[in-house]
XYZ file of C-alpha atoms in Angstrom:
678
model
C -171.575 18.808 62.217
C -171.411 16.733 65.399
C -172.817 19.669 67.382
C -175.900 19.689 65.165
C -176.121 15.938 65.703
C -176.129 16.428 69.470
C -178.840 19.064 69.267
C -181.001 16.693 67.229
C -180.836 13.893 69.812
C -184.102 12.893 71.514
C -184.995 14.238 74.960
C -183.974 10.981 76.636
C -180.613 9.826 75.321
C -180.772 6.056 74.891
C -177.531 4.031 74.921
C -177.307 1.254 72.352
C -176.354 -2.065 73.963
C -172.642 -2.749 73.427
C -171.912 -5.383 70.774
C -171.236 -8.736 72.550
C -168.809 -9.721 69.795
C -166.503 -6.871 70.896
C -167.376 -6.277 74.536
C -168.479 -9.693 75.759
C -171.864 -10.652 77.078
C -174.090 -8.457 79.224
C -173.311 -8.950 82.909
C -175.780 -9.514 85.703
C -175.657 -7.126 88.636
C -177.448 -6.363 91.868
C -177.650 -3.329 94.097
C -176.186 -3.142 97.583
C -179.023 -2.933 100.075
C -179.068 0.368 101.918
C -176.726 2.108 99.481
C -177.485 5.393 97.747
C -176.015 7.467 94.961
C -172.255 7.796 95.361
C -169.110 8.941 93.591
C -166.099 7.186 95.129
C -165.578 3.621 96.363
C -162.682 2.028 98.237
C -162.165 -1.362 99.864
C -159.938 -1.467 102.921
C -159.672 -4.536 105.110
C -163.116 -5.962 105.791
C -164.952 -2.815 104.761
C -166.327 -1.074 101.688
C -166.411 2.725 101.858
C -168.685 4.843 99.660
C -168.407 8.637 99.443
C -171.422 10.384 97.952
C -173.054 13.765 97.629
C -173.437 14.357 101.359
C -171.931 11.488 103.368
C -169.421 8.670 103.773
C -171.054 5.238 104.163
C -169.366 2.125 105.557
C -170.335 -1.470 104.691
C -169.077 -4.713 106.252
C -167.913 -7.240 103.613
C -166.177 -9.698 105.945
C -168.871 -12.388 105.829
C -169.631 -12.216 102.104
C -168.064 -9.643 99.719
C -171.090 -10.105 97.452
C -173.461 -9.017 100.238
C -172.133 -5.843 101.876
C -173.915 -5.066 105.123
C -174.548 -1.416 105.981
C -172.616 -0.442 109.101
C -172.508 3.323 109.544
C -172.767 6.714 107.884
C -170.949 9.995 108.476
C -173.081 12.927 107.322
C -171.718 16.242 106.087
C -169.094 14.877 103.666
C -170.238 16.913 100.665
C -169.146 17.126 97.049
C -167.104 13.906 97.001
C -165.100 13.159 93.867
C -162.369 10.571 94.547
C -161.158 8.734 97.657
C -157.935 7.150 98.891
C -157.504 5.198 102.117
C -154.274 4.602 103.965
C -154.268 2.921 107.354
C -156.971 4.389 109.562
C -157.568 7.498 107.463
C -159.825 8.149 104.474
C -158.992 11.115 102.250
C -161.806 12.375 100.011
C -161.391 15.057 97.353
C -164.370 17.368 96.927
C -163.502 19.838 94.163
C -164.214 23.396 95.420
C -164.753 22.060 98.953
C -161.144 20.859 99.055
C -160.217 17.716 100.989
C -162.154 15.822 103.658
C -160.041 13.855 106.144
C -161.893 11.123 108.070
C -160.721 8.873 110.905
C -161.985 5.338 110.140
C -160.138 3.521 112.931
C -163.594 2.577 114.237
C -165.734 1.729 111.171
C -168.834 1.833 113.354
C -168.118 5.463 114.197
C -166.143 7.254 111.458
C -165.202 10.756 112.586
C -164.394 13.852 110.605
C -160.858 14.985 111.372
C -161.084 18.180 109.348
C -161.679 19.791 105.970
C -158.533 21.107 104.295
C -158.381 23.986 101.822
C -156.445 22.701 98.796
C -154.849 24.835 96.074
C -157.812 24.564 93.712
C -160.544 22.089 92.720
C -159.401 18.873 94.412
C -160.133 16.032 91.979
C -157.742 13.059 91.816
C -155.927 11.540 94.784
C -153.292 8.980 95.749
C -152.124 8.274 99.305
C -149.072 6.976 101.117
C -148.547 6.878 104.871
C -147.253 10.429 105.046
C -147.693 12.050 101.616
C -150.875 12.792 99.676
C -150.913 13.574 95.968
C -153.929 15.694 94.968
C -154.744 16.464 91.336
C -155.969 20.027 90.760
C -156.826 20.236 87.057
C -154.797 23.019 85.400
C -152.922 23.637 88.653
C -151.242 20.228 88.431
C -150.660 18.109 91.520
C -150.222 19.262 95.112
C -148.067 17.236 97.520
C -149.230 17.318 101.151
C -147.431 16.098 104.270
C -150.043 14.153 106.260
C -147.722 12.683 108.867
C -150.277 14.247 111.206
C -153.598 13.944 109.324
C -155.139 16.618 111.533
C -152.539 19.146 110.374
C -151.686 18.708 106.684
C -148.736 20.764 105.474
C -148.085 21.872 101.928
C -144.864 20.404 100.520
C -144.837 21.411 96.852
C -146.726 21.251 93.587
C -145.875 19.958 90.127
C -147.633 21.683 87.251
C -149.100 19.700 84.380
C -151.596 20.557 81.675
C -154.793 19.374 83.409
C -154.335 16.688 86.049
C -157.501 14.647 86.698
C -156.304 11.416 88.340
C -153.038 10.164 89.839
C -151.342 6.930 90.899
C -148.082 6.535 92.848
C -145.485 3.769 92.513
C -141.793 3.529 93.395
C -141.044 7.244 93.494
C -142.993 8.042 90.336
C -146.368 9.726 90.007
C -148.530 8.756 87.036
C -150.980 11.474 85.993
C -153.962 11.436 83.650
C -153.818 14.803 81.865
C -157.289 15.578 80.616
C -157.968 17.632 77.462
C -154.428 17.322 76.082
C -154.748 13.520 76.227
C -151.479 12.637 77.960
C -150.076 10.154 80.425
C -147.708 12.396 82.368
C -145.040 10.919 84.650
C -143.402 12.936 87.424
C -140.397 12.013 89.544
C -141.442 12.662 93.160
C -138.578 10.915 94.955
C -137.735 14.342 96.334
C -141.202 15.587 97.357
C -139.785 19.087 97.768
C -138.756 19.194 94.119
C -141.066 17.080 91.901
C -140.349 17.133 88.168
C -142.190 15.962 85.053
C -139.873 13.444 83.366
C -141.913 11.782 80.604
C -145.193 11.698 78.714
C -147.195 9.292 76.606
C -149.867 10.268 74.097
C -153.463 9.103 74.571
C -156.218 8.904 71.970
C -158.779 10.590 74.193
C -159.108 12.822 77.235
C -156.905 11.448 80.021
C -158.271 10.498 83.428
C -158.211 7.266 85.480
C -154.739 5.822 86.112
C -153.780 2.436 87.539
C -150.285 0.963 87.829
C -149.612 -2.754 88.255
C -146.092 -4.091 88.017
C -144.506 -2.532 84.938
C -147.860 -1.702 83.347
C -149.877 1.492 83.474
C -153.528 1.492 82.400
C -154.979 4.864 81.385
C -158.703 5.536 81.047
C -159.755 7.989 78.366
C -162.990 9.706 77.402
C -164.890 12.162 75.234
C -163.316 12.820 71.836
C -160.564 10.954 70.001
C -157.329 12.745 69.209
C -156.842 10.928 65.900
C -158.956 10.208 62.854
C -161.156 12.404 60.697
C -163.150 15.348 62.035
C -166.353 13.307 61.735
C -164.845 10.332 63.567
C -163.377 12.100 66.599
C -166.470 13.246 68.562
C -167.375 10.631 71.175
C -164.697 8.160 70.058
C -162.086 8.976 72.689
C -163.602 6.560 75.201
C -161.494 3.560 76.125
C -158.445 2.330 77.995
C -154.796 2.257 76.945
C -151.942 0.083 78.243
C -148.365 1.353 78.614
C -145.130 -0.402 79.466
C -143.631 1.729 82.243
C -140.895 -0.649 83.339
C -138.707 2.323 82.403
C -140.867 5.253 83.596
C -138.618 7.679 81.736
C -139.628 6.072 78.436
C -143.270 4.857 78.531
C -144.238 2.681 75.563
C -147.818 2.291 74.405
C -148.749 -1.370 74.044
C -152.440 -1.477 73.268
C -155.706 0.449 72.990
C -159.238 -0.799 73.600
C -162.133 1.459 72.577
C -165.510 1.536 74.286
C -168.641 2.335 72.241
C -168.965 5.775 70.785
C -170.860 8.050 73.173
C -171.474 11.706 72.356
C -173.173 13.372 75.349
C -170.560 15.186 77.435
C -172.159 14.506 80.814
C -170.267 13.474 83.952
C -166.736 12.844 82.705
C -165.631 10.082 85.108
C -163.379 7.301 83.792
C -161.602 4.729 85.956
C -159.546 1.528 85.497
C -158.488 -1.117 88.024
C -156.478 -4.267 87.276
C -156.441 -7.552 89.154
C -153.751 -9.718 87.634
C -154.767 -10.348 84.027
C -158.258 -8.897 84.456
C -158.961 -5.229 83.838
C -162.119 -3.458 85.020
C -163.193 -0.068 83.678
C -166.056 2.397 84.051
C -166.957 4.959 81.401
C -169.572 7.224 82.965
C -173.017 6.761 81.351
C -171.394 4.495 78.760
C -171.187 1.644 81.267
C -168.875 -0.821 82.984
C -166.473 -3.083 81.039
C -164.553 -6.203 81.976
C -161.448 -6.915 79.876
C -158.884 -9.676 79.520
C -155.445 -8.053 79.799
C -153.369 -11.237 79.447
C -151.776 -9.584 76.429
C -151.780 -5.802 77.049
C -151.181 -5.281 73.337
C -154.445 -7.084 72.544
C -157.036 -6.277 75.193
C -160.187 -8.378 74.827
C -163.734 -7.581 75.970
C -165.205 -10.167 78.385
C -168.362 -8.471 79.629
C -170.239 -5.204 79.980
C -172.955 -3.589 82.081
C -175.240 -0.587 81.607
C -176.639 0.757 84.873
C -180.387 1.352 85.285
C -181.837 4.806 84.569
C -180.654 7.604 86.864
C -182.818 8.783 89.723
C -182.956 12.531 89.308
C -183.663 14.273 92.601
C -182.992 17.694 91.115
C -184.454 19.572 88.177
C -182.639 18.738 84.973
C -183.446 19.853 81.404
C -184.970 17.187 79.195
C -182.129 17.454 76.702
C -179.661 16.345 79.382
C -181.551 13.305 80.638
C -179.741 10.040 79.974
C -181.064 6.498 79.819
C -178.411 4.959 82.078
C -176.995 6.133 85.384
C -173.398 7.285 85.539
C -170.731 4.784 86.609
C -168.711 7.232 88.718
C -165.957 4.850 89.892
C -165.270 1.275 90.949
C -163.484 -0.819 93.551
C -162.547 -4.499 93.571
C -163.187 -7.101 96.254
C -162.664 -10.851 96.463
C -164.601 -12.260 93.527
C -166.619 -9.079 92.926
C -166.442 -5.591 91.489
C -168.297 -2.713 93.150
C -169.582 0.027 90.825
C -170.585 3.493 92.055
C -173.909 4.541 90.525
C -173.981 8.315 90.815
C -177.697 8.442 91.621
C -178.725 4.786 92.027
C -176.295 3.415 94.629
C -173.665 0.680 94.646
C -173.967 -2.118 92.078
C -172.104 -5.441 92.166
C -170.993 -7.819 89.400
C -169.327 -11.181 89.937
C -165.720 -11.408 88.760
C -163.905 -14.581 89.892
C -160.485 -13.065 89.144
C -161.099 -9.880 91.169
C -159.498 -9.353 94.564
C -158.993 -6.684 97.182
C -156.238 -4.340 96.078
C -153.089 -4.793 98.190
C -152.133 -1.932 100.499
C -148.327 -1.954 100.652
C -146.580 0.028 103.366
C -145.445 3.284 101.822
C -143.639 5.932 103.808
C -141.757 8.552 101.835
C -138.737 10.525 102.920
C -139.651 14.217 103.137
C -136.503 16.363 103.183
C -136.462 19.338 105.558
C -137.906 22.528 104.127
C -135.268 24.638 102.474
C -134.854 27.738 104.603
C -134.047 30.116 101.787
C -135.946 33.296 101.112
C -137.140 34.085 97.578
C -134.289 35.984 96.006
C -136.005 38.814 94.105
C -134.435 41.929 95.678
C -137.348 44.098 94.504
C -139.818 42.464 96.877
C -140.432 42.201 100.596
C -141.514 38.690 101.571
C -143.483 37.304 104.525
C -144.093 33.571 105.020
C -147.501 33.122 106.673
C -147.179 29.309 106.860
C -150.591 29.073 105.220
C -152.136 29.677 101.808
C -152.463 33.391 100.967
C -155.527 33.726 98.724
C -156.363 37.429 98.440
C -155.500 40.835 99.891
C -157.233 44.193 100.365
C -155.426 47.455 101.097
C -156.594 50.560 102.959
C -154.292 53.377 103.971
C -151.057 51.771 105.133
C -152.829 48.558 106.103
C -153.256 45.255 104.277
C -155.910 42.667 105.140
C -154.988 39.139 104.103
C -157.285 36.187 103.397
C -154.922 33.451 104.583
C -156.971 30.270 104.265
C -156.600 28.210 107.461
C -154.304 30.936 108.814
C -157.393 33.104 109.241
C -157.879 36.788 108.496
C -154.739 38.841 109.102
C -153.848 42.504 109.269
C -150.446 43.851 108.199
C -148.898 47.290 108.530
C -146.644 48.549 105.736
C -144.069 51.268 105.277
C -140.962 52.386 107.211
C -138.626 50.681 104.737
C -139.276 47.129 105.908
C -141.367 44.086 105.129
C -145.078 44.231 106.020
C -145.556 43.519 109.730
C -148.438 41.472 111.113
C -150.264 43.503 113.762
C -153.493 41.527 114.215
C -155.081 38.205 113.357
C -158.576 36.702 113.555
C -158.740 32.910 113.676
C -161.179 31.301 111.253
C -161.653 27.792 109.821
C -160.631 29.281 106.462
C -160.691 32.632 104.659
C -160.823 32.906 100.853
C -161.395 36.545 99.953
C -161.459 39.986 101.531
C -162.584 43.363 100.168
C -163.205 46.849 101.537
C -165.934 49.381 100.742
C -165.560 52.623 102.712
C -165.431 51.501 106.371
C -166.972 48.064 105.720
C -164.904 44.939 105.206
C -166.390 41.800 103.641
C -164.745 38.412 104.106
C -165.471 35.002 102.528
C -165.032 32.613 105.443
C -165.462 29.044 106.612
C -166.453 27.894 103.135
C -170.057 29.196 103.310
C -170.007 32.474 105.261
C -170.021 36.101 104.171
C -168.762 37.995 107.202
C -169.296 41.752 107.539
C -167.007 43.904 109.699
C -166.836 47.550 110.688
C -163.305 48.941 110.222
C -162.104 51.271 112.996
C -159.595 54.082 112.574
C -156.696 51.877 113.651
C -157.746 49.070 111.313
C -159.310 46.865 113.944
C -162.452 44.931 113.029
C -165.769 44.444 114.781
C -168.166 41.919 113.277
C -171.620 43.333 112.469
C -173.222 40.522 110.445
C -172.719 37.050 109.027
C -174.825 35.434 106.323
C -174.912 32.496 103.913
C -176.234 31.928 100.407
C -179.198 29.692 99.689
C -178.634 25.932 99.486
C -175.367 26.184 101.445
C -173.430 27.463 98.442
C -169.705 27.949 98.840
C -168.464 31.545 98.913
C -165.181 32.331 97.178
C -165.046 35.797 95.555
C -166.605 39.066 96.806
C -166.761 42.406 94.958
C -168.768 45.477 96.071
C -170.420 47.358 93.173
C -172.332 50.602 92.554
C -170.673 52.427 95.442
C -171.332 49.601 97.863
C -175.053 49.199 97.173
C -174.513 45.670 95.850
C -172.164 42.803 96.619
C -171.331 40.336 93.824
C -170.501 36.800 94.947
C -168.889 33.987 92.970
C -169.300 30.546 94.492
C -166.306 28.894 92.898
C -167.622 26.643 90.141
C -170.867 27.754 88.581
C -173.040 29.940 90.789
C -173.083 33.717 90.687
C -175.141 35.885 93.023
C -175.753 39.568 93.630
C -176.741 40.773 97.091
C -178.361 44.056 98.074
C -175.843 45.554 100.507
C -177.488 48.945 101.038
C -177.606 47.858 104.655
C -174.467 45.684 105.078
C -175.901 44.153 108.236
C -178.881 42.779 106.291
C -177.517 41.362 103.048
C -180.304 40.193 100.765
C -179.946 38.078 97.619
C -181.563 39.834 94.623
C -180.047 37.795 91.790
C -178.714 34.269 91.395
C -178.168 33.004 87.889
C -175.730 32.513 85.064
C -175.617 31.474 81.436
C -174.982 27.777 81.950
C -171.221 28.054 82.108
C -168.580 27.668 84.801
C -166.780 30.272 86.903
C -163.296 29.072 87.755
C -162.055 31.681 90.208
C -162.176 35.484 90.025
C -163.869 36.003 86.657
C -165.495 39.374 87.387
C -163.912 42.831 87.721
C -163.321 44.403 91.112
C -164.846 47.672 89.847
C -168.025 48.369 87.886
C -168.790 51.252 85.523
C -171.840 52.955 86.928
C -173.467 49.644 87.761
C -172.431 47.835 84.553
C -169.844 45.045 84.461
C -168.956 41.888 82.454
C -168.258 38.354 83.698
C -166.132 35.778 81.867
C -168.088 32.489 81.852
C -165.919 29.539 80.849
C -167.005 28.074 77.482
C -169.891 30.581 77.220
C -168.110 33.887 76.723
C -168.787 37.274 78.274
C -172.108 38.048 79.968
C -172.967 41.649 80.820
C -174.752 42.665 84.014
C -176.512 45.897 84.905
C -177.465 47.140 88.370
C -179.187 50.297 87.081
C -182.759 48.987 86.983
C -185.195 47.902 89.648
C -183.465 44.511 89.741
C -180.106 43.242 88.442
C -180.276 42.248 84.783
C -178.065 40.087 82.571
C -177.634 39.762 78.849
C -175.350 37.359 77.019
C -176.381 38.539 73.560
C -173.534 38.417 71.117
C -171.095 36.791 73.567
C -167.867 38.513 72.505
C -164.640 36.562 72.269
C -164.096 34.662 75.490
C -160.972 34.603 77.596
C -159.287 31.578 79.097
C -161.028 29.879 82.012
C -158.470 31.421 84.389
C -158.347 34.952 82.945
C -160.262 37.661 84.754
C -161.465 41.142 83.859
C -160.396 44.636 84.951
C -161.717 48.173 84.419
C -159.438 50.908 83.085
C -159.945 54.516 84.144
C -161.024 55.331 80.561
C -164.121 53.117 80.937
C -162.871 50.113 78.963
C -162.850 46.616 80.440
C -159.798 44.460 79.694
C -158.873 40.796 79.838
C -155.901 38.829 78.462
C -155.998 36.603 75.373
C -153.646 33.789 74.356
C -150.906 35.032 76.692
C -149.885 37.766 74.270
C -152.889 40.003 73.602
C -155.258 42.297 75.483
C -158.982 42.337 74.711
C -160.777 45.664 75.158
C -164.506 45.755 75.852
C -166.609 48.922 75.629
C -169.932 48.761 77.519
C -171.379 51.128 74.888
C -170.827 48.457 72.206
C -170.593 45.236 74.234
C -170.803 42.898 71.236
C -167.594 44.293 69.762
C -164.133 43.363 70.988
C -160.935 45.197 70.105
C -157.716 43.221 70.436
C -154.276 44.726 70.976
C -150.973 42.870 70.695
C -148.747 43.257 73.756
C -145.279 44.598 73.035
C -142.094 43.672 74.875
C -143.143 40.246 76.164
C -140.529 38.614 78.418
C -139.433 34.977 77.903
C -141.544 32.606 79.994
C -143.806 35.435 81.194
C -147.087 35.308 79.265
C -149.863 37.794 79.979
C -152.406 35.713 81.897
C -154.570 35.740 84.970
C -156.464 38.300 87.015
C -155.901 42.017 86.280
C -155.531 44.766 88.874
C -155.555 48.378 87.656
C -153.653 51.389 88.976
C -154.035 54.380 86.671
C -152.336 53.359 83.400
C -150.807 50.186 84.816
C -152.446 46.749 84.755
C -150.847 43.917 86.721
C -151.944 40.450 85.542
C -151.497 37.837 88.288
C -151.691 34.170 87.304
C -152.650 31.711 90.067
C -151.852 28.834 87.742
C -148.346 29.966 86.786
C -147.430 32.014 89.853
C -146.326 34.991 87.776
C -147.183 38.697 87.690
C -146.829 40.618 84.415
C -147.354 44.386 84.472
C -148.537 46.242 81.362
C -148.419 49.970 80.607
C -151.730 50.812 78.933
C -151.316 54.560 78.528
C -152.284 53.818 74.934
C -154.812 50.953 75.233
C -154.232 49.894 71.622
C -150.477 49.650 72.167
C -149.975 47.876 75.523
C -146.355 47.340 76.491
C -144.723 45.239 79.217
C -143.009 47.024 82.119
C -140.036 44.652 82.705
C -139.032 46.128 86.053
C -142.421 45.257 87.524
C -142.800 41.662 86.360
C -142.289 38.909 88.939
C -141.743 35.153 88.730
C -143.181 33.606 91.908
C -143.843 30.245 90.283
C -143.320 28.278 93.503
C -146.643 29.780 94.538
C -150.031 30.768 93.147
C -150.616 34.487 92.725
C -154.027 36.016 93.415
C -155.254 39.443 92.373
C -152.694 42.149 93.180
C -153.615 45.112 95.390
C -151.983 48.514 94.870
C -151.001 50.436 97.988
C -149.362 53.825 97.497
C -148.527 52.776 93.947
C -146.758 49.607 95.101
C -148.017 46.083 94.511
C -149.056 43.744 97.302
C -149.050 40.193 95.924
C -150.779 37.183 97.510
C -148.802 34.140 96.371
C -150.502 31.089 97.848
C -148.278 28.849 99.959
C -145.242 30.923 98.952
C -146.499 33.774 101.117
C -147.152 37.495 100.920
C -145.034 39.865 98.805
C -144.814 43.635 98.480
C -142.798 45.839 96.175
C -140.052 47.777 97.936
């Protein structure tokens, strides 16, 4: 099998030189003096901008585009993925760090305007004067009003399968949908009501998108979608041309394949066209220059493999690659700039290349519709910010409201929850309560500890951070408050000793090599034992009963979806949803066995997905991706049945884990606001 083939590869994975007969001759390149490893490149005016692991660098290219001169550097811009520049503002996506907004009106002194908390992992980006389009993987694309860059405002979102990159043109948004291999086109002429209107099929994983005239070029990677089972692995890499003169009916014109490449490291694929020339990067597989005179018959004109990567961090031998990753590219007059992820900026000569034009684009944003959600079963409060999570105690609800801060609401008396206090913070992601202690995930990196008074007021007693400035996203107290479990948002999981909440101490930080997308651990443990759903690795079990926290992934029972969390029933079984229609039951006494129960009474368009919250025999599954809450009666765990009267479609928002207060649900629903059952 191809997996066995991968395991048999040598420690250093050597790329075979591309065949000149297909890809053109090897190109000469040189490195930009003073540059360092970077991810995103953009040319604007007389300047080249490079966003890397920890900064934004500016280079002057006015005298000679082939000899960029280092000008300035803004430190603290971390986790960069893609960048778009409009006017005097640079917008940089940074996955779990959201969006960096930088004022570049003075290239000698770029200034950070702010960091903005996006819906999910900010990846792709396209910019106009007043609207940003941000790709969020399985959450689709978020539309932001940046008329005032210092105060972005959420407009709407359009859901797609797995949006990685985006391009805007003439009221249409072109989206590279990743694993499904699709070019997805959305009509965004009304930014308040974007709609998917067409799709084209790709023969690989969809990513980089570029639109020129009536043509759309789509970069693809990893595995092919066609051909035999032996052919597909590693053969999805290439670029495809579509006729989008009628965006409602895209027509595939041509496909050009890059060399087969099996290692699944650093999936970054980008295309940029300059007239009849097309320039593409394919991660560690190199840079390619194509002749696109006839889009139906793309022709290779040159290729480049970057030098070996410069690893500044510990990396297993079996993941070392011979050539650095081409993370992105930008075009200048007569040159192409290539972002080497660890080696810096590389340049190749390309006589047909030019600076990409920056047309004036200002979109009409209709006024916000002032209509309340119509479900009569729910109270609704609009917080004018993103509501991530909630925690309930007595008749009070604490709300993690992103840039809106930490808020306190009072419930009851036959009316909507009423805000009675608020604590301003740069951002708040999660909140949880253990006895009279409240923990809050704040300001991206902070774990704040508060003492809760009788009236619900808070007094801060401690504030700490994880090692290496890790982000903090999810907090759950375990073993009666003796430990605090922390998920960092993408792949780090830590356990802190919280015996003394004012002196939190890390006692465990590890995983099983997978990814944690969101709240993948239960909010309750069973006597110090709990499972975690690691994406692509299955369930890992943790125990807090010994001298130190311990993990075992032996047997890895059937895994849930990357967005499906875990809950604990009162009978001692852990549950998580499967395939939108089943419930998996895990018994800590036999962790390698999984029982699966089919859910009865499913409602149309309401699959069982997301993060479970348990109240006696009821389990409410809240899906951040779909914005829906489906409640299941699990009186008989092997015969779960939907409770129709307690299922809610809040698909204009993104629902976090539900909290039960007096038997009623409190639902955080992202930018749609806060909801509570009447």
